[in-house]
Amino acid sequence: MGPIPGAREELDRLGRALRSQLTLMIDDLTPGSDLSLLFLNEPRVVDWHEPPRYQYAAEFFTGRRPAHVSATDLVSRAAALLTSAGWRQSTTTSREDPGRTPRIVVTGRHDNGCTIEIRVADGNGPVPPSKVSFSGRTPAMALREPEEFRWPEPIRTAETVTSGYVLCYECDGLGRCPGCGGRGWVPDETHGRKNCRACHRTRVCLICRGAAELPVSDLSSYQRGYYPELDR
Ligand SMILES: [Zn+2]
Ligand SMILES: [Zn+2]
């Protein structure tokens, strides 16, 4: 339980290493790019399975190939920069869509788990031929041990319900959403989590709005149907 010692520091270190390699490559390959648009400030959750996994990522930062540099030369230079910094690299041509501009993709992988991808437009087409896009990501890391969810204790019980009130028929005194236990989400095999459909992420029971009990004087005749003892 609790944070994994050193995990956040390690992820931050990888984030800084990724940023510095990306910065170096952007400055070299597409000089004059606005590096303030290279968002790598906070890690984001990319896998919500317990425990959540965090990653620093830069997606499709766009620069312009200088007019005097050919796409082929830029690709060779990108590969050389990766190799000299200790990254393994490979080059492929991607033709996502026939009729669209083919892209040459240089992929770099570091032993620390970081990846960088540089996509260079090759030839004429809808994508400006000078467009170069840079993406990079650290490995996705868990920052804490897996936690088992503990179902909350009810806010009201038959013993503590206020005089003149009845326990909420929907949550039976729980107060929190009875569908998710107050998390706002429920576990999901594919995505790890999905929004709770019972409370729409409000986390509280939608009938009592979290009070766990309802004043008898406000019950509708429909609601009174849940409490046959009131009419005895
Ligand atoms: Zn819920
Ligand atoms: Zn309720």
PDB file of C-alpha atoms and ligand atoms in Angstrom, residues 177 179-180 184 196 198-199, ligand 1:
ATOM      1  CA  CYS A 177     -23.686   6.351  -4.710  1.00  0.00           C
ATOM      2  CA  GLY A 179     -23.523   1.841  -7.689  1.00  0.00           C
ATOM      3  CA  CYS A 180     -19.871   2.768  -7.196  1.00  0.00           C
ATOM      4  CA  GLY A 184     -17.623   7.990  -9.386  1.00  0.00           C
ATOM      5  CA  CYS A 196     -20.496   5.236 -12.986  1.00  0.00           C
ATOM      6  CA  ALA A 198     -25.790   5.390 -11.489  1.00  0.00           C
ATOM      7  CA  CYS A 199     -24.444   8.773 -10.289  1.00  0.00           C
TER       8      CYS A 199
HETATM    9 ZN    ZN B   1     -21.771   6.114  -8.756  1.00  0.00          ZN
END
